[in-house]
Amino acid sequence: MVKKEEKQTLNLPFTGISTFGKYPVCPNINDLQSVNADVAVIGVPNDMGTQWKSGARMGPRSVREGSTLYSFGLDGAYDIENDITYLGPKWKVFDVGDVDIVHGDLMQSHENTTESVQQIVNNKVMPVVIGGDHSITPAIGEGVKDLGPFHVLQIDAHLDWADHRSGQRYGHGSSIRRLSEMDHVKNIYQFGIRGISSSLKEDVEAARDYGATILSPKQMRQKGVEQLVEMIPKGEKLYITIDIDGIDPSIAPGTGTPSPGGLQYDEVNELLKAVAKHNEVVAFDLVEVAPTYDPTGMTGQTAARIMLDLLSYVLKEREYKEGR
């Protein structure tokens, strides 16, 4: 007679509510301290800064849904290559929903973003943000100023250093320039930048005058991961902003401004793993997932995997340092 196994609750990806990683919901950011949170994942469904194809407002939903594939059991994720279990139950991760977006009012939506992220930081919780287009990053940068001063690592196809477009200074093509103007932002490292029409020559010159380090995928491959991370002062605080168009559109087509010749998943993974060891990552965002342009859903799933990878590496390094 076959022994009957004990019944389990599997919480399969296609059941329940699609929170990020199927982590529990904390509906009120003010309650984060009372629930003993380590990480708060928040969506910013704002694409009013987009210059071409809109749709990134649906990015948080797409990334959340994609993340459910990697959420079995919430008892940690075993990495067969590294022989390490990441994201174990010692870490308390909550999905706190989305920033309130006001349709047609870009600046009020940015203000709401800053206030929400600032509340997470005030609760001494690490913010992890899902965009939205890249115009949201300066609002996040203002919200995390109490975590600074910090350096910025940008993975992106585009420089995003335009001063303005006909007076609009807060679109997604100006995001990194706006960060550079903040007193708590130190050096900026711009990796994956490529292609014609990415930036005006004067934008590139302004970025270099500031002191930004700008590398294309080809230049990144020539240097290798070890040299790349050594460019960033070791042990210092780092904010990471990842535009999904930094990834090659062959594996992440669902974005409003795709650019051929991008990075592969493994390249980004190895870079993020090395950076997490080399620096103290205080917060990060991933932006520009526009699921309308990818009916397979692979872009949202790839974005979710990159976010979970980075969170895994950051928390594992904290685990080692704190002796958890």
Short mmCIF file of the C-alpha atoms (twelve columns), coordinates in Angstrom:
data_MODEL
# 
_entry.id   MODEL 
# 
loop_
_atom_site.group_PDB 
_atom_site.id 
_atom_site.type_symbol 
_atom_site.label_atom_id 
_atom_site.label_alt_id 
_atom_site.label_comp_id 
_atom_site.label_asym_id 
_atom_site.label_seq_id 
_atom_site.Cartn_x 
_atom_site.Cartn_y 
_atom_site.Cartn_z 
_atom_site.pdbx_PDB_model_num 
ATOM 1   C CA . MET A 1   0.000  0.000  0.000   1 
ATOM 2   C CA . VAL A 2   1.407  3.421  -0.990  1 
ATOM 3   C CA . LYS A 3   1.967  5.674  1.972   1 
ATOM 4   C CA . LYS A 4   -0.140 8.829  1.794   1 
ATOM 5   C CA . GLU A 5   2.044  11.925 2.006   1 
ATOM 6   C CA . GLU A 6   1.146  14.751 4.340   1 
ATOM 7   C CA . LYS A 7   -0.917 17.375 2.557   1 
ATOM 8   C CA . GLN A 8   0.887  20.640 1.810   1 
ATOM 9   C CA . THR A 9   -0.113 24.131 0.849   1 
ATOM 10  C CA . LEU A 10  1.887  24.707 -2.326  1 
ATOM 11  C CA . ASN A 11  1.032  28.345 -3.066  1 
ATOM 12  C CA . LEU A 12  1.719  27.769 -6.764  1 
ATOM 13  C CA . PRO A 13  2.516  30.773 -9.005  1 
ATOM 14  C CA . PHE A 14  -0.935 30.819 -10.606 1 
ATOM 15  C CA . THR A 15  -2.813 30.888 -7.288  1 
ATOM 16  C CA . GLY A 16  -3.430 33.741 -4.881  1 
ATOM 17  C CA . ILE A 17  -2.558 37.405 -5.262  1 
ATOM 18  C CA . SER A 18  0.428  38.426 -7.425  1 
ATOM 19  C CA . THR A 19  2.521  40.301 -4.914  1 
ATOM 20  C CA . PHE A 20  6.248  40.632 -5.589  1 
ATOM 21  C CA . GLY A 21  7.722  37.188 -5.009  1 
ATOM 22  C CA . LYS A 22  4.384  36.319 -3.366  1 
ATOM 23  C CA . TYR A 23  5.676  38.047 -0.273  1 
ATOM 24  C CA . PRO A 24  3.042  39.239 2.226   1 
ATOM 25  C CA . VAL A 25  1.337  42.588 1.844   1 
ATOM 26  C CA . CYS A 26  1.794  45.470 4.246   1 
ATOM 27  C CA . PRO A 27  -0.954 47.837 3.100   1 
ATOM 28  C CA . ASN A 28  0.214  50.771 5.196   1 
ATOM 29  C CA . ILE A 29  3.802  51.978 4.947   1 
ATOM 30  C CA . ASN A 30  3.454  53.435 8.453   1 
ATOM 31  C CA . ASP A 31  3.096  49.883 9.804   1 
ATOM 32  C CA . LEU A 32  6.481  48.666 8.556   1 
ATOM 33  C CA . GLN A 33  8.201  49.019 11.909  1 
ATOM 34  C CA . SER A 34  5.463  47.158 13.720  1 
ATOM 35  C CA . VAL A 35  5.758  44.192 11.320  1 
ATOM 36  C CA . ASN A 36  9.552  44.066 11.641  1 
ATOM 37  C CA . ALA A 37  10.311 44.520 7.945   1 
ATOM 38  C CA . ASP A 38  13.752 44.425 6.354   1 
ATOM 39  C CA . VAL A 39  12.710 45.249 2.781   1 
ATOM 40  C CA . ALA A 40  9.685  47.052 1.320   1 
ATOM 41  C CA . VAL A 41  8.911  46.547 -2.366  1 
ATOM 42  C CA . ILE A 42  6.876  49.400 -3.838  1 
ATOM 43  C CA . GLY A 43  5.565  50.035 -7.350  1 
ATOM 44  C CA . VAL A 44  5.529  53.396 -9.110  1 
ATOM 45  C CA . PRO A 45  3.156  52.951 -12.089 1 
ATOM 46  C CA . ASN A 46  4.016  56.289 -13.663 1 
ATOM 47  C CA . ASP A 47  4.988  56.647 -17.335 1 
ATOM 48  C CA . MET A 48  4.097  60.303 -17.877 1 
ATOM 49  C CA . GLY A 49  7.773  61.128 -18.478 1 
ATOM 50  C CA . THR A 50  7.994  58.868 -21.531 1 
ATOM 51  C CA . GLN A 51  9.073  60.487 -24.801 1 
ATOM 52  C CA . TRP A 52  8.006  57.709 -27.167 1 
ATOM 53  C CA . LYS A 53  6.034  54.537 -26.449 1 
ATOM 54  C CA . SER A 54  4.100  54.596 -23.192 1 
ATOM 55  C CA . GLY A 55  3.086  51.523 -21.209 1 
ATOM 56  C CA . ALA A 56  5.589  51.341 -18.350 1 
ATOM 57  C CA . ARG A 57  2.783  52.275 -15.963 1 
ATOM 58  C CA . MET A 58  1.855  48.587 -16.208 1 
ATOM 59  C CA . GLY A 59  5.410  47.539 -15.340 1 
ATOM 60  C CA . PRO A 60  4.837  46.912 -11.610 1 
ATOM 61  C CA . ARG A 61  1.967  44.506 -12.344 1 
ATOM 62  C CA . SER A 62  3.981  42.688 -14.990 1 
ATOM 63  C CA . VAL A 63  7.061  42.328 -12.792 1 
ATOM 64  C CA . ARG A 64  4.990  41.146 -9.848  1 
ATOM 65  C CA . GLU A 65  3.289  38.508 -11.969 1 
ATOM 66  C CA . GLY A 66  6.618  37.382 -13.416 1 
ATOM 67  C CA . SER A 67  8.101  37.121 -9.936  1 
ATOM 68  C CA . THR A 68  5.552  34.535 -8.825  1 
ATOM 69  C CA . LEU A 69  7.441  31.871 -10.811 1 
ATOM 70  C CA . TYR A 70  10.331 32.176 -8.352  1 
ATOM 71  C CA . SER A 71  8.279  32.182 -5.161  1 
ATOM 72  C CA . PHE A 72  7.698  28.546 -4.219  1 
ATOM 73  C CA . GLY A 73  7.232  28.225 -0.487  1 
ATOM 74  C CA . LEU A 74  9.028  31.400 0.651   1 
ATOM 75  C CA . ASP A 75  11.546 29.225 2.492   1 
ATOM 76  C CA . GLY A 76  14.421 30.560 0.469   1 
ATOM 77  C CA . ALA A 77  15.770 29.983 -3.017  1 
ATOM 78  C CA . TYR A 78  18.537 27.429 -3.562  1 
ATOM 79  C CA . ASP A 79  21.081 28.440 -6.217  1 
ATOM 80  C CA . ILE A 80  22.561 25.311 -7.774  1 
ATOM 81  C CA . GLU A 81  25.528 27.184 -9.308  1 
ATOM 82  C CA . ASN A 82  26.603 28.910 -6.096  1 
ATOM 83  C CA . ASP A 83  25.417 26.168 -3.707  1 
ATOM 84  C CA . ILE A 84  23.790 28.848 -1.559  1 
ATOM 85  C CA . THR A 85  20.233 29.358 -0.318  1 
ATOM 86  C CA . TYR A 86  19.153 32.959 -0.724  1 
ATOM 87  C CA . LEU A 87  16.191 34.941 0.641   1 
ATOM 88  C CA . GLY A 88  15.636 32.669 3.606   1 
ATOM 89  C CA . PRO A 89  12.906 33.188 6.204   1 
ATOM 90  C CA . LYS A 90  15.260 35.271 8.390   1 
ATOM 91  C CA . TRP A 91  14.573 38.193 6.074   1 
ATOM 92  C CA . LYS A 92  11.218 39.956 6.248   1 
ATOM 93  C CA . VAL A 93  10.206 41.252 2.824   1 
ATOM 94  C CA . PHE A 94  6.859  42.965 2.275   1 
ATOM 95  C CA . ASP A 95  5.054  44.274 -0.784  1 
ATOM 96  C CA . VAL A 96  3.582  47.656 0.163   1 
ATOM 97  C CA . GLY A 97  1.628  48.231 -3.046  1 
ATOM 98  C CA . ASP A 98  1.961  51.263 -5.288  1 
ATOM 99  C CA . VAL A 99  2.557  54.984 -5.037  1 
ATOM 100 C CA . ASP A 100 -0.608 56.968 -5.736  1 
ATOM 101 C CA . ILE A 101 -0.347 58.384 -9.263  1 
ATOM 102 C CA . VAL A 102 -2.347 61.426 -10.396 1 
ATOM 103 C CA . HIS A 103 -3.169 61.125 -14.095 1 
ATOM 104 C CA . GLY A 104 -1.832 64.067 -16.090 1 
ATOM 105 C CA . ASP A 105 0.131  65.527 -13.164 1 
ATOM 106 C CA . LEU A 106 3.727  64.369 -13.459 1 
ATOM 107 C CA . MET A 107 5.120  66.524 -10.675 1 
ATOM 108 C CA . GLN A 108 2.477  65.634 -8.074  1 
ATOM 109 C CA . SER A 109 3.075  61.980 -8.889  1 
ATOM 110 C CA . HIS A 110 6.822  62.503 -8.363  1 
ATOM 111 C CA . GLU A 111 6.089  64.215 -5.043  1 
ATOM 112 C CA . ASN A 112 3.966  61.255 -3.981  1 
ATOM 113 C CA . THR A 113 6.828  58.939 -4.935  1 
ATOM 114 C CA . THR A 114 9.331  60.877 -2.843  1 
ATOM 115 C CA . GLU A 115 7.013  60.913 0.179   1 
ATOM 116 C CA . SER A 116 6.303  57.160 -0.006  1 
ATOM 117 C CA . VAL A 117 9.952  56.197 -0.376  1 
ATOM 118 C CA . GLN A 118 10.952 58.607 2.389   1 
ATOM 119 C CA . GLN A 119 8.469  56.941 4.730   1 
ATOM 120 C CA . ILE A 120 10.048 53.546 4.011   1 
ATOM 121 C CA . VAL A 121 13.491 54.960 4.781   1 
ATOM 122 C CA . ASN A 122 12.194 56.651 7.959   1 
ATOM 123 C CA . ASN A 123 11.074 53.208 9.136   1 
ATOM 124 C CA . LYS A 124 14.671 51.988 8.643   1 
ATOM 125 C CA . VAL A 125 13.561 49.605 5.896   1 
ATOM 126 C CA . MET A 126 15.321 49.088 2.564   1 
ATOM 127 C CA . PRO A 127 13.268 50.353 -0.402  1 
ATOM 128 C CA . VAL A 128 13.089 48.288 -3.601  1 
ATOM 129 C CA . VAL A 129 11.189 50.058 -6.367  1 
ATOM 130 C CA . ILE A 130 9.455  48.797 -9.521  1 
ATOM 131 C CA . GLY A 131 8.783  51.368 -12.267 1 
ATOM 132 C CA . GLY A 132 7.309  53.037 -14.161 1 
ATOM 133 C CA . ASP A 133 9.520  54.960 -16.591 1 
ATOM 134 C CA . HIS A 134 12.928 56.295 -15.677 1 
ATOM 135 C CA . SER A 135 11.604 59.737 -14.756 1 
ATOM 136 C CA . ILE A 136 10.700 58.273 -11.349 1 
ATOM 137 C CA . THR A 137 14.336 57.764 -10.307 1 
ATOM 138 C CA . PRO A 138 15.108 61.369 -9.214  1 
ATOM 139 C CA . ALA A 139 11.957 61.292 -7.057  1 
ATOM 140 C CA . ILE A 140 13.236 58.085 -5.475  1 
ATOM 141 C CA . GLY A 141 16.692 59.631 -5.147  1 
ATOM 142 C CA . GLU A 142 15.212 62.492 -3.150  1 
ATOM 143 C CA . GLY A 143 13.290 60.014 -1.011  1 
ATOM 144 C CA . VAL A 144 16.440 58.086 -0.048  1 
ATOM 145 C CA . LYS A 145 18.645 61.120 0.663   1 
ATOM 146 C CA . ASP A 146 18.940 60.164 4.357   1 
ATOM 147 C CA . LEU A 147 20.725 56.988 3.227   1 
ATOM 148 C CA . GLY A 148 23.422 59.063 1.534   1 
ATOM 149 C CA . PRO A 149 25.870 60.144 0.550   1 
ATOM 150 C CA . PHE A 150 26.069 57.358 -2.011  1 
ATOM 151 C CA . HIS A 151 27.349 56.573 -5.477  1 
ATOM 152 C CA . VAL A 152 24.985 55.602 -8.308  1 
ATOM 153 C CA . LEU A 153 25.323 52.631 -10.639 1 
ATOM 154 C CA . GLN A 154 23.097 52.885 -13.712 1 
ATOM 155 C CA . ILE A 155 22.542 49.946 -16.083 1 
ATOM 156 C CA . ASP A 156 20.885 51.388 -19.172 1 
ATOM 157 C CA . ALA A 157 21.004 51.746 -22.936 1 
ATOM 158 C CA . HIS A 158 20.640 55.525 -22.628 1 
ATOM 159 C CA . LEU A 159 22.619 58.187 -20.822 1 
ATOM 160 C CA . ASP A 160 19.533 60.092 -19.548 1 
ATOM 161 C CA . TRP A 161 21.554 63.292 -19.130 1 
ATOM 162 C CA . ALA A 162 19.373 65.755 -21.073 1 
ATOM 163 C CA . ASP A 163 18.977 69.026 -19.220 1 
ATOM 164 C CA . HIS A 164 15.467 69.557 -20.563 1 
ATOM 165 C CA . ARG A 165 13.203 68.999 -23.547 1 
ATOM 166 C CA . SER A 166 11.422 72.268 -24.358 1 
ATOM 167 C CA . GLY A 167 11.470 73.154 -20.662 1 
ATOM 168 C CA . GLN A 168 10.488 69.700 -19.366 1 
ATOM 169 C CA . ARG A 169 13.264 68.848 -16.890 1 
ATOM 170 C CA . TYR A 170 11.758 65.742 -15.307 1 
ATOM 171 C CA . GLY A 171 11.179 63.365 -18.214 1 
ATOM 172 C CA . HIS A 172 12.782 59.962 -18.456 1 
ATOM 173 C CA . GLY A 173 15.646 61.329 -20.581 1 
ATOM 174 C CA . SER A 174 16.789 63.665 -17.780 1 
ATOM 175 C CA . SER A 175 16.714 61.317 -14.802 1 
ATOM 176 C CA . ILE A 176 20.418 60.804 -14.194 1 
ATOM 177 C CA . ARG A 177 21.259 64.469 -14.718 1 
ATOM 178 C CA . ARG A 178 18.676 65.337 -12.051 1 
ATOM 179 C CA . LEU A 179 20.318 62.803 -9.707  1 
ATOM 180 C CA . SER A 180 23.718 64.392 -10.349 1 
ATOM 181 C CA . GLU A 181 22.373 67.699 -9.028  1 
ATOM 182 C CA . MET A 182 21.612 66.234 -5.586  1 
ATOM 183 C CA . ASP A 183 24.133 66.959 -2.830  1 
ATOM 184 C CA . HIS A 184 23.959 63.414 -1.456  1 
ATOM 185 C CA . VAL A 185 24.869 61.813 -4.815  1 
ATOM 186 C CA . LYS A 186 28.592 61.243 -5.366  1 
ATOM 187 C CA . ASN A 187 30.077 59.561 -8.441  1 
ATOM 188 C CA . ILE A 188 27.859 58.060 -11.157 1 
ATOM 189 C CA . TYR A 189 28.728 54.926 -13.145 1 
ATOM 190 C CA . GLN A 190 26.763 54.499 -16.364 1 
ATOM 191 C CA . PHE A 191 27.092 50.997 -17.814 1 
ATOM 192 C CA . GLY A 192 25.539 49.613 -21.001 1 
ATOM 193 C CA . ILE A 193 25.202 52.984 -22.777 1 
ATOM 194 C CA . ARG A 194 25.029 52.566 -26.549 1 
ATOM 195 C CA . GLY A 195 23.532 53.426 -29.890 1 
ATOM 196 C CA . ILE A 196 22.815 56.441 -32.026 1 
ATOM 197 C CA . SER A 197 20.290 59.018 -30.834 1 
ATOM 198 C CA . SER A 198 20.880 58.009 -27.223 1 
ATOM 199 C CA . SER A 199 22.131 61.466 -26.251 1 
ATOM 200 C CA . LEU A 200 23.236 64.760 -27.712 1 
ATOM 201 C CA . LYS A 201 26.989 65.296 -27.801 1 
ATOM 202 C CA . GLU A 202 26.691 68.133 -25.297 1 
ATOM 203 C CA . ASP A 203 24.808 65.826 -22.900 1 
ATOM 204 C CA . VAL A 204 27.695 63.359 -23.020 1 
ATOM 205 C CA . GLU A 205 30.200 66.150 -22.492 1 
ATOM 206 C CA . ALA A 206 28.195 67.444 -19.518 1 
ATOM 207 C CA . ALA A 207 28.150 63.972 -17.968 1 
ATOM 208 C CA . ARG A 208 31.902 63.596 -18.417 1 
ATOM 209 C CA . ASP A 209 32.503 67.080 -17.008 1 
ATOM 210 C CA . TYR A 210 30.550 65.992 -13.943 1 
ATOM 211 C CA . GLY A 211 32.852 62.981 -13.626 1 
ATOM 212 C CA . ALA A 212 30.525 60.195 -14.741 1 
ATOM 213 C CA . THR A 213 32.049 56.937 -15.926 1 
ATOM 214 C CA . ILE A 214 30.364 55.897 -19.197 1 
ATOM 215 C CA . LEU A 215 30.842 52.435 -20.703 1 
ATOM 216 C CA . SER A 216 29.145 50.597 -23.549 1 
ATOM 217 C CA . PRO A 217 28.503 46.829 -23.420 1 
ATOM 218 C CA . LYS A 218 31.552 46.276 -25.665 1 
ATOM 219 C CA . GLN A 219 33.763 48.299 -23.321 1 
ATOM 220 C CA . MET A 220 32.326 46.463 -20.314 1 
ATOM 221 C CA . ARG A 221 33.213 43.107 -21.864 1 
ATOM 222 C CA . GLN A 222 36.745 44.249 -22.624 1 
ATOM 223 C CA . LYS A 223 37.301 45.191 -18.987 1 
ATOM 224 C CA . GLY A 224 35.513 42.276 -17.311 1 
ATOM 225 C CA . VAL A 225 33.507 42.266 -14.096 1 
ATOM 226 C CA . GLU A 226 36.450 42.568 -11.701 1 
ATOM 227 C CA . GLN A 227 37.743 45.759 -13.319 1 
ATOM 228 C CA . LEU A 228 34.245 47.201 -13.520 1 
ATOM 229 C CA . VAL A 229 33.552 46.905 -9.810  1 
ATOM 230 C CA . GLU A 230 37.021 48.192 -8.911  1 
ATOM 231 C CA . MET A 231 36.061 51.503 -10.524 1 
ATOM 232 C CA . ILE A 232 33.618 52.086 -7.657  1 
ATOM 233 C CA . PRO A 233 35.207 52.978 -4.290  1 
ATOM 234 C CA . LYS A 234 35.137 49.780 -2.273  1 
ATOM 235 C CA . GLY A 235 32.825 49.529 0.722   1 
ATOM 236 C CA . GLU A 236 31.006 52.788 0.032   1 
ATOM 237 C CA . LYS A 237 27.241 53.146 -0.263  1 
ATOM 238 C CA . LEU A 238 25.640 52.562 -3.641  1 
ATOM 239 C CA . TYR A 239 22.236 53.158 -5.208  1 
ATOM 240 C CA . ILE A 240 21.482 51.035 -8.281  1 
ATOM 241 C CA . THR A 241 19.048 51.986 -11.029 1 
ATOM 242 C CA . ILE A 242 18.355 49.417 -13.742 1 
ATOM 243 C CA . ASP A 243 16.575 50.307 -16.969 1 
ATOM 244 C CA . ILE A 244 15.334 47.105 -18.598 1 
ATOM 245 C CA . ASP A 245 16.460 48.460 -21.985 1 
ATOM 246 C CA . GLY A 246 20.015 47.979 -20.746 1 
ATOM 247 C CA . ILE A 247 19.276 44.307 -21.422 1 
ATOM 248 C CA . ASP A 248 19.337 43.218 -25.057 1 
ATOM 249 C CA . PRO A 249 15.840 43.343 -26.608 1 
ATOM 250 C CA . SER A 250 16.234 39.760 -27.801 1 
ATOM 251 C CA . ILE A 251 15.494 38.691 -24.225 1 
ATOM 252 C CA . ALA A 252 13.646 41.787 -22.933 1 
ATOM 253 C CA . PRO A 253 11.629 43.293 -25.807 1 
ATOM 254 C CA . GLY A 254 8.875  44.738 -23.626 1 
ATOM 255 C CA . THR A 255 10.111 48.293 -23.259 1 
ATOM 256 C CA . GLY A 256 9.308  51.616 -24.893 1 
ATOM 257 C CA . THR A 257 12.816 52.400 -26.163 1 
ATOM 258 C CA . PRO A 258 14.571 49.110 -27.092 1 
ATOM 259 C CA . SER A 259 18.161 49.286 -28.313 1 
ATOM 260 C CA . PRO A 260 20.057 46.423 -30.021 1 
ATOM 261 C CA . GLY A 261 23.455 45.373 -28.723 1 
ATOM 262 C CA . GLY A 262 22.558 45.207 -25.071 1 
ATOM 263 C CA . LEU A 263 23.739 43.154 -22.117 1 
ATOM 264 C CA . GLN A 264 22.806 39.534 -21.600 1 
ATOM 265 C CA . TYR A 265 21.163 38.264 -18.436 1 
ATOM 266 C CA . ASP A 266 24.285 36.431 -17.195 1 
ATOM 267 C CA . GLU A 267 26.418 39.553 -17.639 1 
ATOM 268 C CA . VAL A 268 24.063 41.632 -15.513 1 
ATOM 269 C CA . ASN A 269 23.766 38.863 -12.944 1 
ATOM 270 C CA . GLU A 270 27.529 38.557 -12.509 1 
ATOM 271 C CA . LEU A 271 27.952 42.321 -12.273 1 
ATOM 272 C CA . LEU A 272 25.268 42.673 -9.609  1 
ATOM 273 C CA . LYS A 273 26.693 39.775 -7.608  1 
ATOM 274 C CA . ALA A 274 30.153 41.359 -7.644  1 
ATOM 275 C CA . VAL A 275 28.837 44.820 -6.791  1 
ATOM 276 C CA . ALA A 276 26.879 43.476 -3.812  1 
ATOM 277 C CA . LYS A 277 30.134 42.074 -2.417  1 
ATOM 278 C CA . HIS A 278 32.121 45.200 -3.205  1 
ATOM 279 C CA . ASN A 279 29.725 47.891 -1.960  1 
ATOM 280 C CA . GLU A 280 26.897 48.540 0.475   1 
ATOM 281 C CA . VAL A 281 23.785 48.638 -1.707  1 
ATOM 282 C CA . VAL A 282 21.272 50.834 0.129   1 
ATOM 283 C CA . ALA A 283 18.365 50.732 -2.353  1 
ATOM 284 C CA . PHE A 284 17.586 50.007 -5.994  1 
ATOM 285 C CA . ASP A 285 15.000 50.412 -8.685  1 
ATOM 286 C CA . LEU A 286 14.142 48.688 -11.970 1 
ATOM 287 C CA . VAL A 287 12.242 50.685 -14.562 1 
ATOM 288 C CA . GLU A 288 10.828 50.846 -18.108 1 
ATOM 289 C CA . VAL A 289 9.125  47.429 -18.338 1 
ATOM 290 C CA . ALA A 290 6.225  47.974 -20.764 1 
ATOM 291 C CA . PRO A 291 4.431  44.618 -21.049 1 
ATOM 292 C CA . THR A 292 2.216  45.663 -23.965 1 
ATOM 293 C CA . TYR A 293 5.171  45.163 -26.326 1 
ATOM 294 C CA . ASP A 294 5.919  41.623 -25.151 1 
ATOM 295 C CA . PRO A 295 2.927  39.268 -25.285 1 
ATOM 296 C CA . THR A 296 5.088  36.394 -24.010 1 
ATOM 297 C CA . GLY A 297 5.551  38.125 -20.627 1 
ATOM 298 C CA . MET A 298 9.263  37.287 -20.700 1 
ATOM 299 C CA . THR A 299 10.356 40.881 -20.094 1 
ATOM 300 C CA . GLY A 300 8.478  41.130 -16.804 1 
ATOM 301 C CA . GLN A 301 9.789  37.740 -15.791 1 
ATOM 302 C CA . THR A 302 13.384 38.669 -16.646 1 
ATOM 303 C CA . ALA A 303 13.027 41.936 -14.738 1 
ATOM 304 C CA . ALA A 304 11.647 40.082 -11.727 1 
ATOM 305 C CA . ARG A 305 14.521 37.632 -11.829 1 
ATOM 306 C CA . ILE A 306 17.099 40.440 -11.964 1 
ATOM 307 C CA . MET A 307 15.451 42.154 -8.988  1 
ATOM 308 C CA . LEU A 308 15.297 38.938 -6.981  1 
ATOM 309 C CA . ASP A 309 18.915 38.168 -7.887  1 
ATOM 310 C CA . LEU A 310 20.107 41.555 -6.679  1 
ATOM 311 C CA . LEU A 311 18.021 41.370 -3.521  1 
ATOM 312 C CA . SER A 312 19.416 37.882 -2.891  1 
ATOM 313 C CA . TYR A 313 23.011 39.057 -3.180  1 
ATOM 314 C CA . VAL A 314 22.494 42.190 -1.082  1 
ATOM 315 C CA . LEU A 315 20.767 40.355 1.766   1 
ATOM 316 C CA . LYS A 316 23.260 37.484 1.701   1 
ATOM 317 C CA . GLU A 317 26.129 39.951 2.177   1 
ATOM 318 C CA . ARG A 318 24.241 41.551 5.075   1 
ATOM 319 C CA . GLU A 319 23.681 38.087 6.470   1 
ATOM 320 C CA . TYR A 320 27.417 37.430 6.488   1 
ATOM 321 C CA . LYS A 321 28.212 40.797 8.068   1 
ATOM 322 C CA . GLU A 322 25.501 40.621 10.710  1 
ATOM 323 C CA . GLY A 323 26.051 36.950 11.517  1 
ATOM 324 C CA . ARG A 324 22.425 36.013 10.902  1 
# 
